[in-house]
Coordinates of C-alpha atoms in Angstrom, one line a residue:
Chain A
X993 CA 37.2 -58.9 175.4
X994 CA 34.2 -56.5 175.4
X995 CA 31.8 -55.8 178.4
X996 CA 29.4 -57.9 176.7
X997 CA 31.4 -60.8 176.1
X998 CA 33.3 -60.6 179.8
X999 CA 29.1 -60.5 180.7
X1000 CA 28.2 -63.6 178.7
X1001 CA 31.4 -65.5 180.4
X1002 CA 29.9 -65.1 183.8
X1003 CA 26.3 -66.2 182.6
X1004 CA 28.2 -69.1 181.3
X1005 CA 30.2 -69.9 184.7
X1006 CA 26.9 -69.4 186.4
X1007 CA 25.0 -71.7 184.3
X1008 CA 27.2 -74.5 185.1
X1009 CA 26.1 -74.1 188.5
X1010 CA 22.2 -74.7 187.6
X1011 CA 19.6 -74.4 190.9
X1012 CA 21.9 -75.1 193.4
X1013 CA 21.7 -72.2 195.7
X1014 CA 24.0 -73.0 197.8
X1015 CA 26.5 -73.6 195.7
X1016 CA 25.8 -70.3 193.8
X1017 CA 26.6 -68.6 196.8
X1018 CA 30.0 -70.4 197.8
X1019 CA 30.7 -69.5 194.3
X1020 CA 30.2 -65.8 194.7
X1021 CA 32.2 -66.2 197.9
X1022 CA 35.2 -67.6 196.2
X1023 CA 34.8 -65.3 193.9
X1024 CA 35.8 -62.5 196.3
X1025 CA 38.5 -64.0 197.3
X1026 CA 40.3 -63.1 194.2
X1027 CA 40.1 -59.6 194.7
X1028 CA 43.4 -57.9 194.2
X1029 CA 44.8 -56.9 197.6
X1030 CA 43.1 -53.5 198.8
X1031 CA 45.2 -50.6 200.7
X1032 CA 44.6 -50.4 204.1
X1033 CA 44.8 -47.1 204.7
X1034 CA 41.9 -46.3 202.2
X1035 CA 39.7 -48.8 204.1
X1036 CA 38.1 -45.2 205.2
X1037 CA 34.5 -43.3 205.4
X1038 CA 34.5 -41.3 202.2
X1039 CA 35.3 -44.7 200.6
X1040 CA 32.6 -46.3 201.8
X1041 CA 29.6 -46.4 199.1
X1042 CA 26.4 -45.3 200.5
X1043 CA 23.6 -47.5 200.0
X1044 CA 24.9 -50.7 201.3
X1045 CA 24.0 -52.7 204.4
X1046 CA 27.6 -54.1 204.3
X1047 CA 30.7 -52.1 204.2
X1048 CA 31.9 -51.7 200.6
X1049 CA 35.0 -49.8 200.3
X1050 CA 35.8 -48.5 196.5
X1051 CA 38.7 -46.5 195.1
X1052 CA 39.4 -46.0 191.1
X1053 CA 42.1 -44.2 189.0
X1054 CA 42.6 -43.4 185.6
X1055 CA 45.9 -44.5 183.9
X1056 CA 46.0 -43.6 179.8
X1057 CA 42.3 -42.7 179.8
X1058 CA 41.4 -46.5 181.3
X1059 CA 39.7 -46.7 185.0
X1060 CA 41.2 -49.2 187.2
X1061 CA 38.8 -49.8 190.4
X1062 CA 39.4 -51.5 193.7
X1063 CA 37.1 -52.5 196.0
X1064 CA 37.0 -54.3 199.6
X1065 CA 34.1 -55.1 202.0
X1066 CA 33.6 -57.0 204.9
X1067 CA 31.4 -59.8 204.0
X1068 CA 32.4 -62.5 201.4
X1069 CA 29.3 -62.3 199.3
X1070 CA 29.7 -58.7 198.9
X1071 CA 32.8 -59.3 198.3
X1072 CA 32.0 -61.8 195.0
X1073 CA 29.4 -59.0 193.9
X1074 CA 31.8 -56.8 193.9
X1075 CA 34.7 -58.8 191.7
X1076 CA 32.1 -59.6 189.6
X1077 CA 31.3 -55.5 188.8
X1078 CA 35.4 -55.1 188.5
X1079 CA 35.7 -57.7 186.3
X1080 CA 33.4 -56.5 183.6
X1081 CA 34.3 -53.0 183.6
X1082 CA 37.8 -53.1 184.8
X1083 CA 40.2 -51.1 182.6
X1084 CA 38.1 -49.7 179.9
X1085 CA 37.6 -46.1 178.7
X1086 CA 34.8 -44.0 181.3
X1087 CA 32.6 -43.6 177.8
X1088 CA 32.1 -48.0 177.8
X1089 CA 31.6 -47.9 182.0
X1090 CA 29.0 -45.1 181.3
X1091 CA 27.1 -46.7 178.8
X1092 CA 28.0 -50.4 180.1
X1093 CA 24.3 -52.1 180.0
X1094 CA 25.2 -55.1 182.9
X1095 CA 22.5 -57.3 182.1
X1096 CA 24.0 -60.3 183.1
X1097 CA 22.7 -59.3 186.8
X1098 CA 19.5 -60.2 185.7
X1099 CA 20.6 -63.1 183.0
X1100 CA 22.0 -64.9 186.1
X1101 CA 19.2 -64.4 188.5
X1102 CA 21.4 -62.0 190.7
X1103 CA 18.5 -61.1 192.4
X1104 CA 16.8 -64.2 193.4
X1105 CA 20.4 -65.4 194.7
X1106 CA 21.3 -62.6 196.9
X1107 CA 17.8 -61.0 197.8
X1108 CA 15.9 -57.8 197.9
X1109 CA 18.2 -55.7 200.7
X1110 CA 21.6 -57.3 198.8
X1111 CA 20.2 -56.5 195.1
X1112 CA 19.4 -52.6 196.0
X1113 CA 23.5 -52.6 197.8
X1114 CA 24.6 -53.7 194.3
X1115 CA 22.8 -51.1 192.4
X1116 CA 24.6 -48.6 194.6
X1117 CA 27.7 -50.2 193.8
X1118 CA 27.2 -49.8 189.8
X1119 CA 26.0 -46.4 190.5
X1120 CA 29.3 -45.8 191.9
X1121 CA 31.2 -46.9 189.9
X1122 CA 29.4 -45.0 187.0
X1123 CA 29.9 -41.8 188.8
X1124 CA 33.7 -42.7 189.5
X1125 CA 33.3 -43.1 185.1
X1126 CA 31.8 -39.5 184.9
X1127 CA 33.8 -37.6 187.5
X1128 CA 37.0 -39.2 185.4
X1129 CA 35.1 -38.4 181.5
X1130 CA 35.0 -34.5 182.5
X1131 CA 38.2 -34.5 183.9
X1132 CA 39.7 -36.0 180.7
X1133 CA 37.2 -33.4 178.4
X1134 CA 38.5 -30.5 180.3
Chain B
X452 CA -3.0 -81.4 226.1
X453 CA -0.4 -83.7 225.6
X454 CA 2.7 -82.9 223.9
X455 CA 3.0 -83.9 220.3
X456 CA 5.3 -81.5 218.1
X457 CA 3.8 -83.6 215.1
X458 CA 0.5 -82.4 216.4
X459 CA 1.6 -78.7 217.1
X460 CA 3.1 -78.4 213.6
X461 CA -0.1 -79.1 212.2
X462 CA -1.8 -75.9 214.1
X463 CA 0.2 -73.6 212.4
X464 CA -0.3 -73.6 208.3
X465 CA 2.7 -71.5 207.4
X466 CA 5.7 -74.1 208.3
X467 CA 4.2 -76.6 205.5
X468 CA 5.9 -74.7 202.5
X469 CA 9.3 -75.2 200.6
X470 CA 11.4 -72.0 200.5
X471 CA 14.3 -72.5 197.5
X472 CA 13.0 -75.7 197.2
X473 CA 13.6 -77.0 200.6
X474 CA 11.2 -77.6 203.3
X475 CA 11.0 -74.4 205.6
X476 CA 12.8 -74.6 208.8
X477 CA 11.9 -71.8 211.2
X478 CA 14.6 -70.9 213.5
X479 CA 13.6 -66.3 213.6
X480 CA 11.0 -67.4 216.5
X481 CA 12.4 -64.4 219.1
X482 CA 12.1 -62.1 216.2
X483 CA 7.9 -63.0 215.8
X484 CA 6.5 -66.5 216.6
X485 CA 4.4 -68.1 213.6
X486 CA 0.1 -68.2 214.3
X487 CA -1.5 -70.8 214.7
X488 CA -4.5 -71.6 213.1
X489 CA -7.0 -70.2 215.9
X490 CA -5.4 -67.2 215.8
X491 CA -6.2 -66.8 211.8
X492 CA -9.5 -68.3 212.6
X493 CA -10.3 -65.6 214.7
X494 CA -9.3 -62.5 213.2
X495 CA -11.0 -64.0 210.0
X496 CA -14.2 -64.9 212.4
X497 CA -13.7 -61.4 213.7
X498 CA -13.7 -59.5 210.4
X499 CA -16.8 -61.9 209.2
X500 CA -19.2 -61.4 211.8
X501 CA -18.4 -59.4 214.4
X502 CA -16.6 -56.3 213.3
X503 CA -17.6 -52.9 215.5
X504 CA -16.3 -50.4 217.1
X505 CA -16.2 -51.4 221.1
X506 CA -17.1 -49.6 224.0
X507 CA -20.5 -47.1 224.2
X508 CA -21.7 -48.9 221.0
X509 CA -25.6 -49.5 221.1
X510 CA -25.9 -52.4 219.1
X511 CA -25.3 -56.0 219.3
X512 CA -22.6 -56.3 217.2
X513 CA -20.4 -53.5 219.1
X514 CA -21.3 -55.4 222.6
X515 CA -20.1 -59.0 221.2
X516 CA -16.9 -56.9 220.0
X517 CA -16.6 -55.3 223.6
X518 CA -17.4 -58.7 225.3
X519 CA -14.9 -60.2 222.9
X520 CA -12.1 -57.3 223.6
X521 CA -12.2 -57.4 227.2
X522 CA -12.1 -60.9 227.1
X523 CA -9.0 -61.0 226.2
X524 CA -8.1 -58.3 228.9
X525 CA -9.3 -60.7 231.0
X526 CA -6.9 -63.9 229.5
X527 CA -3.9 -61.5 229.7
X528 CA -4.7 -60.8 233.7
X529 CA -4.7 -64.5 233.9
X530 CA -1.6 -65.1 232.0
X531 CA 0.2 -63.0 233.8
X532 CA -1.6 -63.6 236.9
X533 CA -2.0 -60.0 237.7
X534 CA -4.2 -58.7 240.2
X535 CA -6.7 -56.4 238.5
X536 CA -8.2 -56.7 235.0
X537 CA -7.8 -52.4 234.7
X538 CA -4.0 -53.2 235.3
X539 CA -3.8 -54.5 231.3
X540 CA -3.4 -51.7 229.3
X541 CA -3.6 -52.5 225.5
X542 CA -0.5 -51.1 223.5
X543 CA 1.2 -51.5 219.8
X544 CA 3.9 -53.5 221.7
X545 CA 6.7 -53.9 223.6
X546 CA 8.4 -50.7 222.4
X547 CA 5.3 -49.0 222.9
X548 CA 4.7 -50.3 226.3
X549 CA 8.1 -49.1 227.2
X550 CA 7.9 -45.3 225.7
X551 CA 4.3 -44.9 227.6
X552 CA 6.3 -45.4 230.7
X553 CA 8.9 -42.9 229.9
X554 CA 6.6 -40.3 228.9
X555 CA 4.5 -40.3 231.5
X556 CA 5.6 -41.9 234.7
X557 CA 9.4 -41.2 233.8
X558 CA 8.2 -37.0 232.9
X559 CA 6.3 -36.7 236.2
X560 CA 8.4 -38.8 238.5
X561 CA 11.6 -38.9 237.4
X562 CA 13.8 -35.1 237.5
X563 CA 17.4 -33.4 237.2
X564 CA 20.2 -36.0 239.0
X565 CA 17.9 -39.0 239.3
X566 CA 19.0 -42.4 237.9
X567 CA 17.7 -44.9 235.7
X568 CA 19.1 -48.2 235.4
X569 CA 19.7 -50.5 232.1
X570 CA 21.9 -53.3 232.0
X571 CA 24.2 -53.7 228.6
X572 CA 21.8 -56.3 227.1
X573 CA 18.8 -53.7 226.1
X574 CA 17.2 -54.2 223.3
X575 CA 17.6 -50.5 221.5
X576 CA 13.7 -50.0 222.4
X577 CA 14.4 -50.2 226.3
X578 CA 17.7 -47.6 225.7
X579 CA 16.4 -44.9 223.7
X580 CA 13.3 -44.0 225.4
X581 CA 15.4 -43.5 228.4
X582 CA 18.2 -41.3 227.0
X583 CA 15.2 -39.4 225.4
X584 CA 13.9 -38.8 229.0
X585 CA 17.5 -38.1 230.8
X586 CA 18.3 -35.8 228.0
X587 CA 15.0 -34.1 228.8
X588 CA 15.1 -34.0 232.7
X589 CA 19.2 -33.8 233.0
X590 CA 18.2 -37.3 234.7
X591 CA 21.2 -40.1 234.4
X592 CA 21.5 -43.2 232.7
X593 CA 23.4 -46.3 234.4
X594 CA 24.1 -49.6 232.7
X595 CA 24.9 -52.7 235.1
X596 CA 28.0 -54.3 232.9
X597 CA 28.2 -58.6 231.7
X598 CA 30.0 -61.1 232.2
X599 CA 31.7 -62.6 229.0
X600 CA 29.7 -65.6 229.2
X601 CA 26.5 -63.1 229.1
X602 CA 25.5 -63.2 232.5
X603 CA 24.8 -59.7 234.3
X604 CA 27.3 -58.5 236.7
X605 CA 24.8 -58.6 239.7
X606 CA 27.7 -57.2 242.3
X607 CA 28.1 -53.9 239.7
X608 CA 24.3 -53.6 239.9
X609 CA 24.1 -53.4 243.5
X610 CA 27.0 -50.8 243.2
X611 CA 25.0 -48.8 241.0
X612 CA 21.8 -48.5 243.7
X613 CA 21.0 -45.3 245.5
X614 CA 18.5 -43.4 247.2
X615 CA 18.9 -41.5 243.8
X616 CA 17.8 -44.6 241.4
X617 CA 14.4 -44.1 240.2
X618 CA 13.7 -46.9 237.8
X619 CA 15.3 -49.8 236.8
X620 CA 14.2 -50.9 233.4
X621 CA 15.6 -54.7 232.5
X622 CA 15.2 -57.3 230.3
X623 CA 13.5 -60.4 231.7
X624 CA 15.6 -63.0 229.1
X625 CA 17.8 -61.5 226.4
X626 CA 16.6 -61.5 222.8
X627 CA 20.3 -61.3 221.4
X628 CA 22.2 -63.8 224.1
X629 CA 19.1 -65.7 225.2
X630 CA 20.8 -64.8 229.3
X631 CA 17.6 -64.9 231.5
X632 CA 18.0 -62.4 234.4
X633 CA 17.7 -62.5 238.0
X634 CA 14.5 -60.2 238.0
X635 CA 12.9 -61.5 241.2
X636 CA 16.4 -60.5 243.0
X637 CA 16.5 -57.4 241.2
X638 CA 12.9 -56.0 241.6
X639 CA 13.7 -56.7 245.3
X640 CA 16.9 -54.6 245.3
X641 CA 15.2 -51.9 243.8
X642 CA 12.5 -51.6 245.9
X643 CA 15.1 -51.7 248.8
X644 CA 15.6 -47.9 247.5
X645 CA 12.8 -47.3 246.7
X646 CA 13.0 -47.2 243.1
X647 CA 10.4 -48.3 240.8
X648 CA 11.1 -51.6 238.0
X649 CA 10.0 -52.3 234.8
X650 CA 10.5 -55.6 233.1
X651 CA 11.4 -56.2 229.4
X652 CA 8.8 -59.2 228.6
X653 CA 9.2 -59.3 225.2
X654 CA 11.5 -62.6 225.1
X655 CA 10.1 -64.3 228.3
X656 CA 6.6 -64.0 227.8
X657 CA 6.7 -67.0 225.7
X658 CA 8.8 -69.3 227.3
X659 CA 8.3 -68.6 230.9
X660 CA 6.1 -68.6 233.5
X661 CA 5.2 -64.9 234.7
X662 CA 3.2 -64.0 237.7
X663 CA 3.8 -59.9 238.4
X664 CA 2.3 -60.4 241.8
X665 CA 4.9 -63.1 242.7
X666 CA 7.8 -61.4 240.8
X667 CA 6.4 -57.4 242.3
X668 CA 7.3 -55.6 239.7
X669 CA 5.7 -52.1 239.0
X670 CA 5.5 -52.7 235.2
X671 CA 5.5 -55.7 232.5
X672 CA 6.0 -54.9 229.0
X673 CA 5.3 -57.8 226.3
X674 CA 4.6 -58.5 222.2
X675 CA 1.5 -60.3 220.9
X676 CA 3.1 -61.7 218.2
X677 CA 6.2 -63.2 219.7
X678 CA 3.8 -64.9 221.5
X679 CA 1.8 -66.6 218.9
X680 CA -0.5 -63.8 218.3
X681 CA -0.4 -60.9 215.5
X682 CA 1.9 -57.8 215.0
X683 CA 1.2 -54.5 216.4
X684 CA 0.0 -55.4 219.3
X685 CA 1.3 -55.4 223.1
X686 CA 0.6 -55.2 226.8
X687 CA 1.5 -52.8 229.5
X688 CA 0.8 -53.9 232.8
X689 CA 1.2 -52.1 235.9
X690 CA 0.3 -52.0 239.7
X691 CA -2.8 -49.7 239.9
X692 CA -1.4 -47.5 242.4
X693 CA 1.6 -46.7 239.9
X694 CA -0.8 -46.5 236.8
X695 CA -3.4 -43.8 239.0
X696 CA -0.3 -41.6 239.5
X697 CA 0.6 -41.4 236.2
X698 CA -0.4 -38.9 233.4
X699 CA -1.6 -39.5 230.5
X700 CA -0.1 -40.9 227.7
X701 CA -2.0 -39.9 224.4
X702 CA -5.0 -37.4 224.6
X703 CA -8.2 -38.3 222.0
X704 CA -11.2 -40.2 222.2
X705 CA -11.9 -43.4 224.9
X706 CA -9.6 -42.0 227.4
X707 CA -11.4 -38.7 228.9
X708 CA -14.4 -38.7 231.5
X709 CA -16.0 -35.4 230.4
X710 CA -14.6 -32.6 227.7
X711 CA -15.5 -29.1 227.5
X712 CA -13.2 -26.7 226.3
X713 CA -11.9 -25.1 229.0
X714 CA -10.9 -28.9 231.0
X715 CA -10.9 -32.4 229.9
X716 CA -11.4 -35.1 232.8
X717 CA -9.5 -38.1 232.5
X718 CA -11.1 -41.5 232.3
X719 CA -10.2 -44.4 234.8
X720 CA -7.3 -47.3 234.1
X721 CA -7.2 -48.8 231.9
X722 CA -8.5 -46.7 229.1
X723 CA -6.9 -43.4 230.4
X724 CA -3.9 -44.9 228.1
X725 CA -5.8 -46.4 225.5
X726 CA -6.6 -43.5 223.5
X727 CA -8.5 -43.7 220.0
X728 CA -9.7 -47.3 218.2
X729 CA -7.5 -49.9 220.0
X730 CA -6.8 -52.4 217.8
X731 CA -10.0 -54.5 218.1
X732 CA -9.5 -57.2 215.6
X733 CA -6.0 -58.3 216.7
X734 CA -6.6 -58.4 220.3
X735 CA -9.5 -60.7 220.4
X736 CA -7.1 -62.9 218.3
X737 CA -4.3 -62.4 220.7
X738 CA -6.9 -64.3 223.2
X739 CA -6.9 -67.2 221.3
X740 CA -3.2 -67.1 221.1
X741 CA -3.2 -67.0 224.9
X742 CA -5.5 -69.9 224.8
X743 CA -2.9 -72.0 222.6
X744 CA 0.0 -71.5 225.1
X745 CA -2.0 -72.2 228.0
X746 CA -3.6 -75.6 226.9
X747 CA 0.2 -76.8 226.0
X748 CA 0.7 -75.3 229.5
X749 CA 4.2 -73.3 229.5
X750 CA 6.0 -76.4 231.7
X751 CA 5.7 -78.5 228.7
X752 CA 6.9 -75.5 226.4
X753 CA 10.0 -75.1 228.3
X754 CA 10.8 -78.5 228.8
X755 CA 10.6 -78.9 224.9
X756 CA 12.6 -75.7 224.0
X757 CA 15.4 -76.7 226.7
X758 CA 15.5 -79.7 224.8
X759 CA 16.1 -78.0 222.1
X760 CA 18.6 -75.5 223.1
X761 CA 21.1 -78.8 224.7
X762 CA 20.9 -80.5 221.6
X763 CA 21.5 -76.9 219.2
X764 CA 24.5 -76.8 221.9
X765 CA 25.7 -80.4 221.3
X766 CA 25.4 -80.1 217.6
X767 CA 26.6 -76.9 217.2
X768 CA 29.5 -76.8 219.7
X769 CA 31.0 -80.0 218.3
X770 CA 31.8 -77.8 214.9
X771 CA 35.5 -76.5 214.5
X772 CA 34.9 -72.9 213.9
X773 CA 31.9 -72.1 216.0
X774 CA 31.7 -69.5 218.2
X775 CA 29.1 -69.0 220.5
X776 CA 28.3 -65.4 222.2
X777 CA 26.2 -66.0 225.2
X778 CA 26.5 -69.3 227.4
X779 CA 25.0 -68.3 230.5
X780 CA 23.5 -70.7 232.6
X781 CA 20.1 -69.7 232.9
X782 CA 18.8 -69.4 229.1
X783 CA 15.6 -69.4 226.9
X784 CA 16.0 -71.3 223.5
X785 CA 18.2 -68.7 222.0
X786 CA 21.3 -69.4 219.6
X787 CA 23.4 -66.3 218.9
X788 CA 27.0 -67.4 217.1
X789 CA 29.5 -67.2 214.5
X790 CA 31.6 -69.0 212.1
X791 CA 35.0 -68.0 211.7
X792 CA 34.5 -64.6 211.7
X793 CA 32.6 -64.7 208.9
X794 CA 29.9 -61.5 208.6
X795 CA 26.8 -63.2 209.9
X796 CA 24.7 -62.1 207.3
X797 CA 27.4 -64.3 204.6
X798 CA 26.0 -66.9 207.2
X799 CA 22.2 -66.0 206.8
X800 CA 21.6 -66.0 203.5
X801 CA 24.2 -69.5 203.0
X802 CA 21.6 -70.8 205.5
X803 CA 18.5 -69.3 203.4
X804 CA 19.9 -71.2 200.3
X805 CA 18.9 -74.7 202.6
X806 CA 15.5 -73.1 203.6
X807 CA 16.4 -72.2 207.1
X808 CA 15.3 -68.8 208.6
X809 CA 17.7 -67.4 211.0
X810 CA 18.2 -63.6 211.9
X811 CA 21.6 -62.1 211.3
X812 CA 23.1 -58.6 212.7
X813 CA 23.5 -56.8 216.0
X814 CA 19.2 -57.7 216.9
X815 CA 18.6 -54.3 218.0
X816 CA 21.5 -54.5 220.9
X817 CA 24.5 -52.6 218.9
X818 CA 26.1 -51.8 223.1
X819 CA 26.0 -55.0 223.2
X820 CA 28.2 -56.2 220.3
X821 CA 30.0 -53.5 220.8
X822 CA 30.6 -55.5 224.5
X823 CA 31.4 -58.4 222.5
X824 CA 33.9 -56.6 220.2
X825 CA 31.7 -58.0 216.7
X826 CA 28.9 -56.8 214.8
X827 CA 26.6 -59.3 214.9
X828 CA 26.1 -62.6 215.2
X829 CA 23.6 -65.5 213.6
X830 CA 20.8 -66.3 215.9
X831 CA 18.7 -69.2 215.9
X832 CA 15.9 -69.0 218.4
X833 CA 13.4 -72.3 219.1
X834 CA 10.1 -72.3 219.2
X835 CA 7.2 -74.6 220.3
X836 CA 6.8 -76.4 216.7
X837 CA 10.8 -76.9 216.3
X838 CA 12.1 -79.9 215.9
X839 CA 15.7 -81.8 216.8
X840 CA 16.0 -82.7 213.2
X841 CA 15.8 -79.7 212.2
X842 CA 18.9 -78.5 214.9
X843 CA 20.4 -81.6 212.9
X844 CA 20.0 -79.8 209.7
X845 CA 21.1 -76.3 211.1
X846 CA 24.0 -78.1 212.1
X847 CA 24.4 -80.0 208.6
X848 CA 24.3 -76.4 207.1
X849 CA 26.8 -74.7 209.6
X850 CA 28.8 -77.4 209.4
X851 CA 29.3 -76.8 205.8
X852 CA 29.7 -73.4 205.9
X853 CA 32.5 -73.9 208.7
X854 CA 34.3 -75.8 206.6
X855 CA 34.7 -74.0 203.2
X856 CA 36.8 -71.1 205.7
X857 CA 38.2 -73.5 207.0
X858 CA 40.2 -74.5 204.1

């Protein structure tokens, strides 16, 4: 599946959930919980992205020219946030991370869901996982 | 007047709104009490008519202002029942208050191998400013240790007294535990050695009665608006002995006697700290807020937020998965738990999807949490206008919450 159609998935799932807020958020919740397992022993500071009230922990590597992320945080919401991010650019090329265009964020209402302090910890997780897409692009250019 | 929280609710215009579709249920009251409608009324009234700058003004409209100022000087006195109008000294706030004693009673009177006392409940705003100053004067900085159920250790405190304790600086009820202290003992204890006290009114203000003269301490420190009245306003008050001895805080306009430029004279208390425009509009209001709590009469607030607090711990405490931080005996209407170890801002914003305001984190007391080994926790905090079926909706909510871990 492409970005876009892993994206239009998600607006689908959320859809089904309509206005109910609450429910939204148990979802997200759940969500996290099927994050795969994340090493302990990278559970460290210079994991940690910057920007975030909660912790956020994020590794990636690069196996055949794919990036493979995995991330971990202390609060379940995050958490949700944070499988959603893998599960649309999980395992594709840096060049389709770099120019991924994650509109479903908005499409969904991300924002209105998770408020203003959550929202601005999600755009430092994309960030972050952008730059993990660049650091890996000129390592494979060199 | 008689108690009616139908009545109450209808003083104060911003709890009649839906947030997410659900009628707003206002549980953040130790982080800022709503206004009630006098309070609006008067800044507007304020604002429309009487706007000047106070003090030396020769026109009408600056001596309504001034009358209408020190007015509220005057309701504050009361409120507190403090001896002296001049011992009211107008500040931003609590933190304010606080950092005006540390600059200028703590730099004059407090030097290298004196002590201050804290106890592990501070709020951050009564820690820093006295690390600021012991880093400055090599003074030291002592902090009486709690109990697990939130209660101060009072036997460590009286450990911690010497002839070489200066100040003790404590909260009168804790804004993260709700724990109301045993100030009247403690003032006593510290004047025994001849140190100076200073008490934390931020979170009692509101809920308790206060009388300084009864209570003796040297300094009061409390928050307009978690008191029904607006931000960014707050009240030092001190004996007037104490306040003479001290220095200045800020140096500009409405606090000097005569300036040349070779020596400035210092004006008398209280405006010796009240340098520049005080903050004309939002004190005059704070009197009307003052007028609010005193018709209800602070018995009948009490008894209503005590209500409150045994039925939030009935409700609550029957959930599987709750975890209270805080059961001391003596509380105000202050709620700090969690669920399951869940991150209590997962909690806040499940209970924000059911239009319930809470406040999530470590409140400003990270020593404290650290005490507790967690984070944060969710607090709830009850006001005047809060309601049992609302508790029963808090409840409805954490009990939902509870239960999705707990599968």
């Amino acid at each position: 599946m492409s970005i876009q159609e892993v994206q239009e998935e998600i607006i689908a799932e959320f859809e089904i959930l309509g206005d109910d807020r609450e429910s939204t958020i148990f979802y997200i919740m759940e969500l996290g919980g099927q994050l795969e397992g994340f090493p302990e022993e990278e559970q460290k500071e210079e994991n940690i992205i910057k920007g975030c009230q909660s912790k956020v922990w994020l590794i990636a590597e690069e196996n055949n020219g794919k990036i493979h992320y995995q991330a971990d945080s202390n609060t379940d919401i995050t958490k949700g946030l944070i499988s959603l991010l893998i599960r649309v650019l999980n395992d594709r090329s840096p060049e389709e991370i770099i120019q991924a265009d994650l509109n479903f964020i908005e499409k969904i209402g991300m924002g209105n869901i998770i408020g203003s302090q959550r929202s601005n910890g999600l755009a430092s997780m994309i960030k972050q996982m952008k730059l993990y897409a660049l650091a890996f692009q000129t390592k494979l250019n060199a | 007047m008689k108690f009616d929280v139908n009545e109450i609710r209808g003083l104060f215009p911003v709890l009649h709104q839906e947030v997410h579709g659900k009628p707003l249920i206002y549980f953040d009251n130790a982080a800022t009490t709503q206004k009630p409608k006098a309070v609006l009324e008067s800044l507007l009234n304020y604002y429309e008519h009487d706007n000047s700058n106070i003090h030396r003004g020769a026109h009408a409209l600056a001596d309504r202002a001034t009358q209408y100022f020190e007015n509220t000087r005057k309701s504050v006195r009361d409120f507190i029942n403090a001896r002296e109008t001049e011992e009211i000294i107008f500040t931003k706030g609590t933190t304010e208050s606080i950092n005006l004693v540390a600059m200028t009673f703590g730099r004059k009177f407090i030097g290298k191998g004196d002590e201050i006392i804290i106890s592990t409940m501070e709020h951050h705003s009564n820690i820093v400013p006295w690390q600021l100053l012991c880093e400055e004067k090599e003074a030291v900085l002592r902090v009486i240790p709690i109990h697990d159920n939130g209660e101060l250790d009072y036997d460590a405190f009286e450990k911690l007294l010497s002839e070489r304790t200066k100040l003790i600086s404590i909260v009168h009820a804790s804004n993260a535990l709700g724990t109301i202290n045993p100030v009247k003992k403690i003032i006593q204890a510290g004047h025994a050695v001849g140190a100076k006290v200073l008490l934390d009114g931020a979170q009692s203000t509101s809920h308790l009665e206060i009388d300084v003269q009864e209570l003796d301490c040297d300094f009061l420190a409390l928050s307009a608006h978690k008191l029904y009245g607006p931000t960014g306003l707050g009240v030092l008050y001190g004996k007037r002995d104490v306040l003479e001895s001290m220095p200045p805080f800020l140096g500009g306009g409405e606090m000097i006697k005569e300036v040349t430029f070779e020596k400035t004279t210092f004006n008398d208390i209280p405006f010796k700290f009240e340098a520049g425009t005080p903050n004309i509009g939002d004190v005059i209001a704070f009197g009307a807020a003052l007028n609010f709590v005193n018709t209800l009469g602070k018995k009948q607030i009490k008894a209503h937020e005590d209500e409150l607090l045994a039925h939030a711990n009935q409700q609550l405490g029957a959930i599987k998965g709750f975890d209270p931080i805080g059961t001391a005996a003596e509380k105000v209407a202050v709620i700090s738990f969690n669920i399951n170890g869940m991150h209590p801002f997962d909690v806040g914003q499940m209970l924000d999807a059911r239009g319930i305001a809470v406040r999530t984190g470590h409140h400003c007391t990270q020593p404290l949490m650290k005490r507790f080994g967690i984070e944060g926790t969710v607090r709830a905090s009850f006001s005047v206008y809060n309601t049992k079926s609302e508790i029963d909706q808090l409840a409805e909510g954490v009990a939902r919450i509870a239960k999705i871990k707990n599968k």
